[in-house]
Each structure stands twice: as C-alpha cells, then as structure tokens.
JSON list of C-alpha atoms in Angstrom, two decimals:
[
{"chain": "A", "resi": 282, "resn": "ILE", "atom": "CA", "xyz": [58.88, -13.22, -164.17]},
{"chain": "A", "resi": 283, "resn": "ILE", "atom": "CA", "xyz": [62.16, -11.97, -162.51]},
{"chain": "A", "resi": 284, "resn": "ASN", "atom": "CA", "xyz": [60.14, -11.78, -159.07]},
{"chain": "A", "resi": 285, "resn": "ASN", "atom": "CA", "xyz": [58.98, -15.37, -159.50]},
{"chain": "A", "resi": 286, "resn": "ILE", "atom": "CA", "xyz": [62.41, -16.90, -160.34]},
{"chain": "A", "resi": 287, "resn": "SER", "atom": "CA", "xyz": [63.76, -14.90, -157.12]},
{"chain": "A", "resi": 288, "resn": "ARG", "atom": "CA", "xyz": [61.21, -16.55, -155.07]},
{"chain": "A", "resi": 289, "resn": "HIS", "atom": "CA", "xyz": [62.06, -20.00, -156.34]},
{"chain": "A", "resi": 290, "resn": "SER", "atom": "CA", "xyz": [65.65, -19.47, -155.75]},
{"chain": "A", "resi": 291, "resn": "ILE", "atom": "CA", "xyz": [64.97, -18.59, -152.12]},
{"chain": "A", "resi": 292, "resn": "ARG", "atom": "CA", "xyz": [62.79, -21.28, -151.42]},
{"chain": "A", "resi": 293, "resn": "ARG", "atom": "CA", "xyz": [65.56, -23.50, -152.74]},
{"chain": "A", "resi": 294, "resn": "GLU", "atom": "CA", "xyz": [68.05, -21.75, -150.29]},
{"chain": "A", "resi": 295, "resn": "LEU", "atom": "CA", "xyz": [65.66, -22.35, -147.53]},
{"chain": "A", "resi": 296, "resn": "ASN", "atom": "CA", "xyz": [65.50, -26.08, -148.18]},
{"chain": "A", "resi": 297, "resn": "ASP", "atom": "CA", "xyz": [69.20, -26.53, -148.78]},
{"chain": "A", "resi": 298, "resn": "TYR", "atom": "CA", "xyz": [69.95, -24.42, -145.34]},
{"chain": "A", "resi": 299, "resn": "ALA", "atom": "CA", "xyz": [67.30, -26.72, -143.38]},
{"chain": "A", "resi": 300, "resn": "GLN", "atom": "CA", "xyz": [69.13, -29.77, -144.90]},
{"chain": "A", "resi": 301, "resn": "THR", "atom": "CA", "xyz": [72.64, -28.39, -143.98]},
{"chain": "A", "resi": 302, "resn": "LEU", "atom": "CA", "xyz": [71.38, -27.47, -140.52]},
{"chain": "A", "resi": 303, "resn": "VAL", "atom": "CA", "xyz": [70.16, -30.98, -139.74]},
{"chain": "A", "resi": 304, "resn": "ARG", "atom": "CA", "xyz": [73.62, -32.34, -140.65]},
{"chain": "A", "resi": 305, "resn": "ILE", "atom": "CA", "xyz": [75.38, -29.79, -138.41]},
{"chain": "A", "resi": 306, "resn": "VAL", "atom": "CA", "xyz": [73.32, -30.69, -135.41]},
{"chain": "A", "resi": 307, "resn": "GLU", "atom": "CA", "xyz": [74.12, -34.38, -136.25]},
{"chain": "A", "resi": 308, "resn": "ASN", "atom": "CA", "xyz": [77.67, -33.74, -136.60]},
{"chain": "A", "resi": 309, "resn": "ASN", "atom": "CA", "xyz": [77.81, -31.80, -133.14]},
{"chain": "A", "resi": 310, "resn": "ILE", "atom": "CA", "xyz": [76.14, -34.80, -131.47]},
{"chain": "A", "resi": 311, "resn": "SER", "atom": "CA", "xyz": [78.53, -37.32, -133.05]},
{"chain": "A", "resi": 312, "resn": "SER", "atom": "CA", "xyz": [81.42, -35.32, -132.19]},
{"chain": "A", "resi": 313, "resn": "VAL", "atom": "CA", "xyz": [80.45, -35.19, -128.31]},
{"chain": "A", "resi": 314, "resn": "ILE", "atom": "CA", "xyz": [79.81, -38.98, -128.38]},
{"chain": "A", "resi": 315, "resn": "LYS", "atom": "CA", "xyz": [83.25, -39.80, -130.31]},
{"chain": "A", "resi": 316, "resn": "SER", "atom": "CA", "xyz": [84.94, -37.84, -127.62]},
{"chain": "A", "resi": 317, "resn": "ASP", "atom": "CA", "xyz": [83.34, -39.67, -124.72]},
{"chain": "A", "resi": 318, "resn": "GLU", "atom": "CA", "xyz": [83.99, -42.97, -126.60]},
{"chain": "A", "resi": 319, "resn": "ASN", "atom": "CA", "xyz": [87.76, -42.07, -126.82]},
{"chain": "A", "resi": 320, "resn": "ARG", "atom": "CA", "xyz": [87.64, -41.35, -122.83]},
{"chain": "A", "resi": 321, "resn": "LEU", "atom": "CA", "xyz": [86.15, -44.53, -122.10]},
{"chain": "A", "resi": 322, "resn": "ASN", "atom": "CA", "xyz": [88.73, -46.48, -124.09]},
{"chain": "A", "resi": 323, "resn": "GLU", "atom": "CA", "xyz": [91.46, -44.59, -122.07]},
{"chain": "A", "resi": 324, "resn": "ILE", "atom": "CA", "xyz": [89.76, -45.56, -118.97]},
{"chain": "A", "resi": 325, "resn": "ILE", "atom": "CA", "xyz": [89.70, -49.47, -120.51]},
{"chain": "A", "resi": 326, "resn": "THR", "atom": "CA", "xyz": [93.47, -49.17, -120.87]},
{"chain": "A", "resi": 327, "resn": "GLY", "atom": "CA", "xyz": [93.82, -47.95, -117.35]},
{"chain": "A", "resi": 328, "resn": "LEU", "atom": "CA", "xyz": [91.73, -51.07, -116.16]},
{"chain": "A", "resi": 329, "resn": "LYS", "atom": "CA", "xyz": [94.29, -53.48, -117.75]},
{"chain": "A", "resi": 330, "resn": "TYR", "atom": "CA", "xyz": [96.84, -52.36, -115.18]},
{"chain": "A", "resi": 331, "resn": "ILE", "atom": "CA", "xyz": [94.53, -52.41, -112.03]},
{"chain": "A", "resi": 332, "resn": "LYS", "atom": "CA", "xyz": [93.98, -55.58, -110.11]},
{"chain": "A", "resi": 333, "resn": "GLU", "atom": "CA", "xyz": [90.48, -57.20, -110.71]},
{"chain": "A", "resi": 334, "resn": "GLU", "atom": "CA", "xyz": [89.35, -56.42, -107.00]},
{"chain": "A", "resi": 335, "resn": "GLU", "atom": "CA", "xyz": [90.49, -52.72, -107.35]},
{"chain": "A", "resi": 336, "resn": "GLN", "atom": "CA", "xyz": [88.67, -52.07, -110.49]},
{"chain": "A", "resi": 337, "resn": "GLN", "atom": "CA", "xyz": [85.29, -51.14, -109.02]},
{"chain": "A", "resi": 338, "resn": "LEU", "atom": "CA", "xyz": [87.02, -48.61, -106.63]},
{"chain": "A", "resi": 339, "resn": "TYR", "atom": "CA", "xyz": [88.74, -47.13, -109.74]},
{"chain": "A", "resi": 340, "resn": "LEU", "atom": "CA", "xyz": [85.62, -46.59, -111.57]},
{"chain": "A", "resi": 341, "resn": "LYS", "atom": "CA", "xyz": [83.67, -45.25, -108.95]},
{"chain": "A", "resi": 342, "resn": "ASP", "atom": "CA", "xyz": [86.38, -42.64, -108.20]},
{"chain": "A", "resi": 343, "resn": "ILE", "atom": "CA", "xyz": [86.25, -41.35, -111.84]},
{"chain": "A", "resi": 344, "resn": "ALA", "atom": "CA", "xyz": [82.33, -41.32, -111.84]},
{"chain": "A", "resi": 345, "resn": "VAL", "atom": "CA", "xyz": [82.31, -39.18, -108.44]},
{"chain": "A", "resi": 346, "resn": "ASN", "atom": "CA", "xyz": [84.91, -36.70, -109.98]},
{"chain": "A", "resi": 347, "resn": "SER", "atom": "CA", "xyz": [83.92, -36.60, -113.67]},
{"chain": "A", "resi": 348, "resn": "ASN", "atom": "CA", "xyz": [81.64, -34.06, -115.11]},
{"chain": "A", "resi": 349, "resn": "THR", "atom": "CA", "xyz": [80.99, -36.63, -117.97]},
{"chain": "A", "resi": 350, "resn": "PHE", "atom": "CA", "xyz": [80.57, -40.03, -116.68]},
{"chain": "A", "resi": 351, "resn": "ARG", "atom": "CA", "xyz": [77.86, -40.77, -114.26]},
{"chain": "A", "resi": 352, "resn": "ASP", "atom": "CA", "xyz": [78.17, -44.53, -113.55]},
{"chain": "A", "resi": 353, "resn": "PHE", "atom": "CA", "xyz": [80.02, -47.65, -114.61]},
{"chain": "A", "resi": 354, "resn": "GLU", "atom": "CA", "xyz": [79.07, -51.30, -114.93]},
{"chain": "A", "resi": 355, "resn": "ILE", "atom": "CA", "xyz": [81.45, -54.12, -115.83]},
{"chain": "A", "resi": 356, "resn": "ILE", "atom": "CA", "xyz": [79.41, -56.93, -117.70]},
{"chain": "A", "resi": 357, "resn": "ARG", "atom": "CA", "xyz": [80.28, -60.51, -118.57]},
{"chain": "A", "resi": 358, "resn": "PRO", "atom": "CA", "xyz": [78.17, -61.94, -121.40]},
{"chain": "A", "resi": 359, "resn": "SER", "atom": "CA", "xyz": [78.68, -65.47, -120.06]},
{"chain": "A", "resi": 360, "resn": "GLU", "atom": "CA", "xyz": [76.69, -64.42, -116.96]},
{"chain": "A", "resi": 361, "resn": "ASN", "atom": "CA", "xyz": [74.26, -62.12, -118.61]},
{"chain": "A", "resi": 362, "resn": "PRO", "atom": "CA", "xyz": [72.46, -63.91, -121.30]},
{"chain": "A", "resi": 363, "resn": "ASP", "atom": "CA", "xyz": [70.25, -60.61, -122.13]},
{"chain": "A", "resi": 364, "resn": "PHE", "atom": "CA", "xyz": [73.38, -58.76, -123.06]},
{"chain": "A", "resi": 365, "resn": "ASN", "atom": "CA", "xyz": [73.22, -57.17, -126.27]},
{"chain": "A", "resi": 366, "resn": "ILE", "atom": "CA", "xyz": [76.44, -55.99, -127.72]},
{"chain": "A", "resi": 367, "resn": "SER", "atom": "CA", "xyz": [74.76, -54.62, -130.80]},
{"chain": "A", "resi": 368, "resn": "GLU", "atom": "CA", "xyz": [73.53, -51.70, -128.69]},
{"chain": "A", "resi": 369, "resn": "LYS", "atom": "CA", "xyz": [76.91, -50.20, -128.34]},
{"chain": "A", "resi": 370, "resn": "THR", "atom": "CA", "xyz": [75.92, -46.47, -128.02]},
{"chain": "A", "resi": 371, "resn": "VAL", "atom": "CA", "xyz": [72.32, -45.58, -127.21]},
{"chain": "A", "resi": 372, "resn": "TYR", "atom": "CA", "xyz": [70.27, -42.77, -125.61]},
{"chain": "A", "resi": 373, "resn": "ASN", "atom": "CA", "xyz": [68.63, -43.78, -122.45]},
{"chain": "A", "resi": 374, "resn": "TYR", "atom": "CA", "xyz": [65.33, -41.78, -122.37]},
{"chain": "A", "resi": 375, "resn": "ASP", "atom": "CA", "xyz": [64.52, -42.63, -118.63]},
{"chain": "A", "resi": 376, "resn": "GLU", "atom": "CA", "xyz": [67.66, -41.94, -117.39]},
{"chain": "A", "resi": 377, "resn": "ASP", "atom": "CA", "xyz": [68.48, -38.88, -119.67]},
{"chain": "A", "resi": 378, "resn": "THR", "atom": "CA", "xyz": [71.82, -40.48, -120.38]},
{"chain": "A", "resi": 379, "resn": "ILE", "atom": "CA", "xyz": [73.96, -41.85, -123.25]},
{"chain": "A", "resi": 380, "resn": "ARG", "atom": "CA", "xyz": [74.80, -45.45, -122.46]},
{"chain": "A", "resi": 381, "resn": "ILE", "atom": "CA", "xyz": [78.27, -46.36, -124.14]},
{"chain": "A", "resi": 382, "resn": "THR", "atom": "CA", "xyz": [79.42, -50.18, -124.06]},
{"chain": "A", "resi": 383, "resn": "GLU", "atom": "CA", "xyz": [82.78, -51.14, -125.12]},
{"chain": "A", "resi": 384, "resn": "LYS", "atom": "CA", "xyz": [84.95, -54.45, -124.88]},
{"chain": "A", "resi": 385, "resn": "ILE", "atom": "CA", "xyz": [87.54, -55.04, -122.38]},
{"chain": "A", "resi": 386, "resn": "HIS", "atom": "CA", "xyz": [88.27, -58.36, -123.49]},
{"chain": "A", "resi": 387, "resn": "ASP", "atom": "CA", "xyz": [86.62, -61.56, -124.83]},
{"chain": "A", "resi": 388, "resn": "ASP", "atom": "CA", "xyz": [84.20, -62.20, -121.78]},
{"chain": "A", "resi": 389, "resn": "LYS", "atom": "CA", "xyz": [84.22, -58.69, -120.41]},
{"chain": "A", "resi": 390, "resn": "TYR", "atom": "CA", "xyz": [82.73, -55.31, -121.26]},
{"chain": "A", "resi": 391, "resn": "ILE", "atom": "CA", "xyz": [82.31, -51.91, -119.52]},
{"chain": "A", "resi": 392, "resn": "ARG", "atom": "CA", "xyz": [79.18, -49.96, -119.93]},
{"chain": "A", "resi": 393, "resn": "ALA", "atom": "CA", "xyz": [79.33, -46.22, -119.00]},
{"chain": "A", "resi": 394, "resn": "GLU", "atom": "CA", "xyz": [76.33, -43.84, -118.39]},
{"chain": "A", "resi": 395, "resn": "ILE", "atom": "CA", "xyz": [77.16, -40.44, -119.83]},
{"chain": "A", "resi": 396, "resn": "ASP", "atom": "CA", "xyz": [75.79, -37.21, -118.58]},
{"chain": "A", "resi": 397, "resn": "THR", "atom": "CA", "xyz": [74.01, -35.32, -121.28]},
{"chain": "A", "resi": 398, "resn": "LYS", "atom": "CA", "xyz": [74.54, -31.69, -119.92]},
{"chain": "A", "resi": 399, "resn": "PRO", "atom": "CA", "xyz": [77.78, -31.34, -122.08]},
{"chain": "A", "resi": 400, "resn": "LEU", "atom": "CA", "xyz": [75.80, -32.75, -125.22]},
{"chain": "A", "resi": 401, "resn": "LYS", "atom": "CA", "xyz": [72.81, -29.99, -124.48]},
{"chain": "A", "resi": 402, "resn": "ASN", "atom": "CA", "xyz": [75.86, -27.40, -124.61]},
{"chain": "A", "resi": 403, "resn": "GLU", "atom": "CA", "xyz": [77.19, -28.53, -127.76]},
{"chain": "A", "resi": 404, "resn": "ILE", "atom": "CA", "xyz": [74.29, -29.44, -129.96]},
{"chain": "A", "resi": 405, "resn": "PHE", "atom": "CA", "xyz": [73.37, -25.97, -131.28]},
{"chain": "A", "resi": 406, "resn": "LYS", "atom": "CA", "xyz": [76.95, -24.45, -131.82]},
{"chain": "A", "resi": 407, "resn": "ASP", "atom": "CA", "xyz": [77.97, -23.46, -135.15]},
{"chain": "A", "resi": 408, "resn": "THR", "atom": "CA", "xyz": [74.37, -23.00, -136.25]},
{"chain": "A", "resi": 409, "resn": "ALA", "atom": "CA", "xyz": [74.28, -19.11, -137.07]},
{"chain": "A", "resi": 410, "resn": "GLY", "atom": "CA", "xyz": [71.02, -17.88, -138.25]},
{"chain": "A", "resi": 411, "resn": "ILE", "atom": "CA", "xyz": [68.81, -20.48, -136.49]},
{"chain": "A", "resi": 412, "resn": "GLU", "atom": "CA", "xyz": [66.98, -17.78, -134.42]},
{"chain": "A", "resi": 413, "resn": "GLN", "atom": "CA", "xyz": [63.79, -18.21, -136.35]},
{"chain": "A", "resi": 414, "resn": "ARG", "atom": "CA", "xyz": [63.99, -21.93, -136.99]},
{"chain": "A", "resi": 415, "resn": "ARG", "atom": "CA", "xyz": [62.60, -24.68, -134.88]},
{"chain": "A", "resi": 416, "resn": "ILE", "atom": "CA", "xyz": [64.79, -27.63, -134.05]},
{"chain": "A", "resi": 417, "resn": "TYR", "atom": "CA", "xyz": [63.63, -30.71, -132.13]},
{"chain": "A", "resi": 418, "resn": "ILE", "atom": "CA", "xyz": [65.59, -33.82, -131.09]},
{"chain": "A", "resi": 419, "resn": "THR", "atom": "CA", "xyz": [63.48, -36.80, -130.13]},
{"chain": "A", "resi": 420, "resn": "ASP", "atom": "CA", "xyz": [63.88, -40.70, -129.36]},
{"chain": "A", "resi": 421, "resn": "THR", "atom": "CA", "xyz": [62.43, -42.98, -131.79]},
{"chain": "A", "resi": 422, "resn": "LYS", "atom": "CA", "xyz": [59.15, -42.87, -130.13]},
{"chain": "A", "resi": 423, "resn": "GLY", "atom": "CA", "xyz": [58.82, -39.30, -130.59]},
{"chain": "A", "resi": 424, "resn": "SER", "atom": "CA", "xyz": [59.30, -38.21, -127.13]},
{"chain": "A", "resi": 425, "resn": "LEU", "atom": "CA", "xyz": [61.23, -34.80, -127.01]},
{"chain": "A", "resi": 426, "resn": "ILE", "atom": "CA", "xyz": [64.64, -34.60, -125.66]},
{"chain": "A", "resi": 427, "resn": "TYR", "atom": "CA", "xyz": [66.18, -31.41, -126.75]},
{"chain": "A", "resi": 428, "resn": "SER", "atom": "CA", "xyz": [64.54, -28.13, -128.66]},
{"chain": "A", "resi": 429, "resn": "HIS", "atom": "CA", "xyz": [65.37, -24.80, -130.00]},
{"chain": "A", "resi": 430, "resn": "ASN", "atom": "CA", "xyz": [62.54, -22.36, -130.34]},
{"chain": "A", "resi": 431, "resn": "TYR", "atom": "CA", "xyz": [60.09, -24.89, -129.09]},
{"chain": "A", "resi": 432, "resn": "ASP", "atom": "CA", "xyz": [56.39, -24.45, -129.92]},
{"chain": "A", "resi": 433, "resn": "GLU", "atom": "CA", "xyz": [54.16, -27.23, -128.66]},
{"chain": "A", "resi": 434, "resn": "LYS", "atom": "CA", "xyz": [51.45, -26.97, -131.44]},
{"chain": "A", "resi": 435, "resn": "ASP", "atom": "CA", "xyz": [54.34, -26.91, -134.07]},
{"chain": "A", "resi": 436, "resn": "PHE", "atom": "CA", "xyz": [56.18, -29.78, -132.40]},
{"chain": "A", "resi": 437, "resn": "GLU", "atom": "CA", "xyz": [52.99, -31.97, -132.26]},
{"chain": "A", "resi": 438, "resn": "ASN", "atom": "CA", "xyz": [52.26, -31.19, -135.99]},
{"chain": "A", "resi": 439, "resn": "CYS", "atom": "CA", "xyz": [55.97, -32.12, -136.99]},
{"chain": "A", "resi": 440, "resn": "ILE", "atom": "CA", "xyz": [55.65, -35.57, -135.13]},
{"chain": "A", "resi": 441, "resn": "LYS", "atom": "CA", "xyz": [52.20, -36.25, -136.69]},
{"chain": "A", "resi": 442, "resn": "GLN", "atom": "CA", "xyz": [53.61, -35.59, -140.24]},
{"chain": "A", "resi": 443, "resn": "LEU", "atom": "CA", "xyz": [56.75, -37.60, -139.96]},
{"chain": "A", "resi": 444, "resn": "PRO", "atom": "CA", "xyz": [56.91, -40.70, -142.13]},
{"chain": "A", "resi": 445, "resn": "VAL", "atom": "CA", "xyz": [56.03, -43.96, -140.67]},
{"chain": "A", "resi": 446, "resn": "ASN", "atom": "CA", "xyz": [59.30, -45.55, -142.21]},
{"chain": "A", "resi": 447, "resn": "LEU", "atom": "CA", "xyz": [62.18, -43.31, -141.51]},
{"chain": "A", "resi": 448, "resn": "VAL", "atom": "CA", "xyz": [65.38, -43.68, -143.60]},
{"chain": "A", "resi": 449, "resn": "ASN", "atom": "CA", "xyz": [68.48, -43.89, -141.56]},
{"chain": "A", "resi": 450, "resn": "ASN", "atom": "CA", "xyz": [71.45, -41.30, -141.37]},
{"chain": "A", "resi": 451, "resn": "ILE", "atom": "CA", "xyz": [70.15, -39.35, -144.34]},
{"chain": "A", "resi": 452, "resn": "ALA", "atom": "CA", "xyz": [68.61, -35.80, -144.29]},
{"chain": "A", "resi": 453, "resn": "ALA", "atom": "CA", "xyz": [65.05, -36.01, -145.88]},
{"chain": "A", "resi": 454, "resn": "LYS", "atom": "CA", "xyz": [62.33, -33.61, -146.49]},
{"chain": "A", "resi": 455, "resn": "PHE", "atom": "CA", "xyz": [59.02, -34.38, -145.30]},
{"chain": "A", "resi": 456, "resn": "ASP", "atom": "CA", "xyz": [55.46, -32.65, -145.19]},
{"chain": "A", "resi": 457, "resn": "GLU", "atom": "CA", "xyz": [55.85, -30.53, -148.34]},
{"chain": "A", "resi": 458, "resn": "THR", "atom": "CA", "xyz": [54.26, -27.34, -146.94]},
{"chain": "A", "resi": 459, "resn": "LYS", "atom": "CA", "xyz": [55.10, -24.49, -149.64]},
{"chain": "A", "resi": 460, "resn": "ASN", "atom": "CA", "xyz": [58.05, -22.26, -148.53]},
{"chain": "A", "resi": 461, "resn": "ARG", "atom": "CA", "xyz": [58.42, -24.08, -145.29]},
{"chain": "A", "resi": 462, "resn": "PRO", "atom": "CA", "xyz": [60.88, -26.91, -145.67]},
{"chain": "A", "resi": 463, "resn": "ARG", "atom": "CA", "xyz": [60.88, -29.56, -142.97]},
{"chain": "A", "resi": 464, "resn": "VAL", "atom": "CA", "xyz": [63.70, -31.99, -142.70]},
{"chain": "A", "resi": 465, "resn": "TYR", "atom": "CA", "xyz": [64.46, -34.80, -140.51]},
{"chain": "A", "resi": 466, "resn": "LEU", "atom": "CA", "xyz": [67.44, -37.05, -139.98]},
{"chain": "A", "resi": 467, "resn": "LYS", "atom": "CA", "xyz": [67.42, -40.42, -138.03]},
{"chain": "A", "resi": 468, "resn": "MET", "atom": "CA", "xyz": [70.53, -41.11, -136.20]},
{"chain": "A", "resi": 469, "resn": "ASN", "atom": "CA", "xyz": [70.03, -44.96, -136.16]},
{"chain": "A", "resi": 470, "resn": "ASP", "atom": "CA", "xyz": [72.93, -45.99, -133.88]},
{"chain": "A", "resi": 471, "resn": "LEU", "atom": "CA", "xyz": [71.73, -43.63, -131.12]},
{"chain": "A", "resi": 472, "resn": "GLY", "atom": "CA", "xyz": [67.94, -43.84, -131.66]},
{"chain": "A", "resi": 473, "resn": "LEU", "atom": "CA", "xyz": [67.64, -40.19, -132.18]},
{"chain": "A", "resi": 474, "resn": "ILE", "atom": "CA", "xyz": [65.63, -38.06, -134.46]},
{"chain": "A", "resi": 475, "resn": "ILE", "atom": "CA", "xyz": [66.68, -34.40, -135.43]},
{"chain": "A", "resi": 476, "resn": "ILE", "atom": "CA", "xyz": [63.88, -32.43, -137.06]},
{"chain": "A", "resi": 477, "resn": "VAL", "atom": "CA", "xyz": [64.34, -29.01, -138.45]},
{"chain": "A", "resi": 478, "resn": "ASN", "atom": "CA", "xyz": [61.36, -26.95, -139.22]},
{"chain": "A", "resi": 479, "resn": "THR", "atom": "CA", "xyz": [61.14, -23.49, -141.09]},
{"chain": "A", "resi": 480, "resn": "SER", "atom": "CA", "xyz": [58.96, -21.24, -139.40]},
{"chain": "A", "resi": 481, "resn": "LYS", "atom": "CA", "xyz": [55.95, -19.30, -141.19]},
{"chain": "A", "resi": 482, "resn": "GLU", "atom": "CA", "xyz": [57.56, -16.11, -139.88]},
{"chain": "A", "resi": 483, "resn": "LEU", "atom": "CA", "xyz": [61.04, -16.78, -141.43]},
{"chain": "A", "resi": 484, "resn": "ALA", "atom": "CA", "xyz": [59.54, -18.08, -144.69]},
{"chain": "A", "resi": 485, "resn": "ASP", "atom": "CA", "xyz": [57.28, -14.97, -145.05]},
{"chain": "A", "resi": 486, "resn": "GLU", "atom": "CA", "xyz": [60.10, -12.68, -144.18]},
{"chain": "A", "resi": 487, "resn": "THR", "atom": "CA", "xyz": [62.64, -13.99, -146.31]},
{"chain": "A", "resi": 488, "resn": "ILE", "atom": "CA", "xyz": [60.48, -14.60, -149.44]},
{"chain": "A", "resi": 489, "resn": "ASN", "atom": "CA", "xyz": [58.46, -11.37, -149.23]},
{"chain": "A", "resi": 490, "resn": "ARG", "atom": "CA", "xyz": [61.48, -9.31, -148.50]},
{"chain": "A", "resi": 491, "resn": "ALA", "atom": "CA", "xyz": [63.30, -10.61, -151.35]},
{"chain": "A", "resi": 492, "resn": "GLY", "atom": "CA", "xyz": [60.46, -10.13, -153.54]},
{"chain": "A", "resi": 493, "resn": "ILE", "atom": "CA", "xyz": [60.12, -6.46, -152.65]},
{"chain": "A", "resi": 494, "resn": "LYS", "atom": "CA", "xyz": [63.75, -5.83, -153.21]},
{"chain": "A", "resi": 495, "resn": "ILE", "atom": "CA", "xyz": [63.73, -7.37, -156.62]},
{"chain": "A", "resi": 496, "resn": "LEU", "atom": "CA", "xyz": [60.20, -5.68, -157.68]},
{"chain": "A", "resi": 497, "resn": "THR", "atom": "CA", "xyz": [61.70, -2.14, -156.34]},
{"chain": "A", "resi": 498, "resn": "ALA", "atom": "CA", "xyz": [64.92, -2.62, -158.32]},
{"chain": "A", "resi": 499, "resn": "PHE", "atom": "CA", "xyz": [62.98, -3.65, -161.66]},
{"chain": "A", "resi": 500, "resn": "LEU", "atom": "CA", "xyz": [60.42, -0.81, -161.08]},
{"chain": "A", "resi": 501, "resn": "ALA", "atom": "CA", "xyz": [63.66, 1.74, -160.61]},
{"chain": "A", "resi": 502, "resn": "ALA", "atom": "CA", "xyz": [65.25, 0.31, -163.44]},
{"chain": "A", "resi": 503, "resn": "ALA", "atom": "CA", "xyz": [62.06, 0.92, -165.70]},
{"chain": "A", "resi": 504, "resn": "ALA", "atom": "CA", "xyz": [61.73, 4.35, -164.59]},
{"chain": "A", "resi": 505, "resn": "VAL", "atom": "CA", "xyz": [65.19, 5.29, -165.34]},
{"chain": "A", "resi": 506, "resn": "THR", "atom": "CA", "xyz": [64.82, 3.86, -168.79]},
{"chain": "A", "resi": 507, "resn": "LEU", "atom": "CA", "xyz": [61.62, 5.78, -169.46]},
{"chain": "A", "resi": 508, "resn": "LEU", "atom": "CA", "xyz": [63.56, 9.09, -168.40]},
{"chain": "A", "resi": 509, "resn": "LEU", "atom": "CA", "xyz": [66.25, 8.37, -170.98]}
]
C-alpha cells in the first residue's frame, strides 16, 4: 500500500513538473519577445526626430549593426490593403525570424524582422532537471523549430497525438500514457506550440527508484520490529 501511494505521488509530481516546465519555456520566449518589442519602440521614438527621407538610412544602419534586428519595413495601410495589424507579433517559419509590427502614427507602421538566435539561447534557461525530458517547439502546422533531446520517432508520435483543437495559452495534458505525462501549450499570439514529453527512461527511473527505496525502508522497519 505504501509503495502504491508513493508511486501515485511521484506520477503526480512528474505531471506537475511537466506543466511547470512548459510554462517556464513559454515565459522565456515571452521575455525575449517583450525585450525586442521595447527596443523597437525605442527605435520608433528615434524615428520621430528624423526627417522622412533619412529614416530608411537610419533603419538600415541599425539592421547592419544589430545582433537582433535583421530588417525593417515601413508600411502605410492606406497603400497596402492586405496589411493586417492583428498579426502584431508572429513567427515567420520560412525566414526563421520573429516579425514584430508596431504603430508609428495613424497611417504608418514599422515591421521588424528579429533574428531568432538570441531566442534559441534563452529558451531552455532556468530549466534545471530537463536532461531526460524531450521538449519540442513547433509552428501551428507541426513543423519543428527548436528542440531539446530530440528523438524523431517520439516527436512524430507527439505531433500525431496532439488534439485537433488546441486550447490557447493554457498548459494542457494530452495522450494519457501511464507514468509519462505529455503537456502542450499553444502560444496563440506567436503561433507557436510548446510540447514537453516525459521520456520512458525518466519515468521508469524515477518511479522504480522511489518504489525500491520505500519497499527497502519498509522491510528494514519490519525486520527491526521482529528483532525487538
């Protein structure tokens, strides 16, 4: 009985940590994006003090010398009927960039292409204990963008088991495989999906090790009782 209680407790801990981990990764991504948005707003402030004809040179100079900004585009909605301001911050899979759009004034916007290298360096920080967990970050079509402990068969299985209708911005369990919690989180604004999978090796090691410890302690206590 004690052994079973211990195993149930550990299963719950594995699930709770998987949900915590997916949130940590989400927060790391959001933190980088927020920092880039703040930098872009600083650039917008600078544009207000630069003559119209010199603004493109100003932006080009920033792009050439920046480790973050790859390119800029100034857009006037009145001249671009296909412009969609609802897509303020999105991941561009084809270019492997984050595209951020901010308003300069009523009929003028700036769109920046952000290099994803800084993002890749920050995604898995503050995630102690993830050595045996598999983490996948995809676009909404299931195309892999980043990963930790990538396994092709496991990744394909995770994508196959994802629900058709994903909830937005909530850490949710899927594919109720015993002792191996899988959790996803869809970052709706960015169009990214974070998947955290507990590997079989980690599940077996954690649960079996704890079970052996509990059983050993119980048998030792019983032996002492018999000797008294």
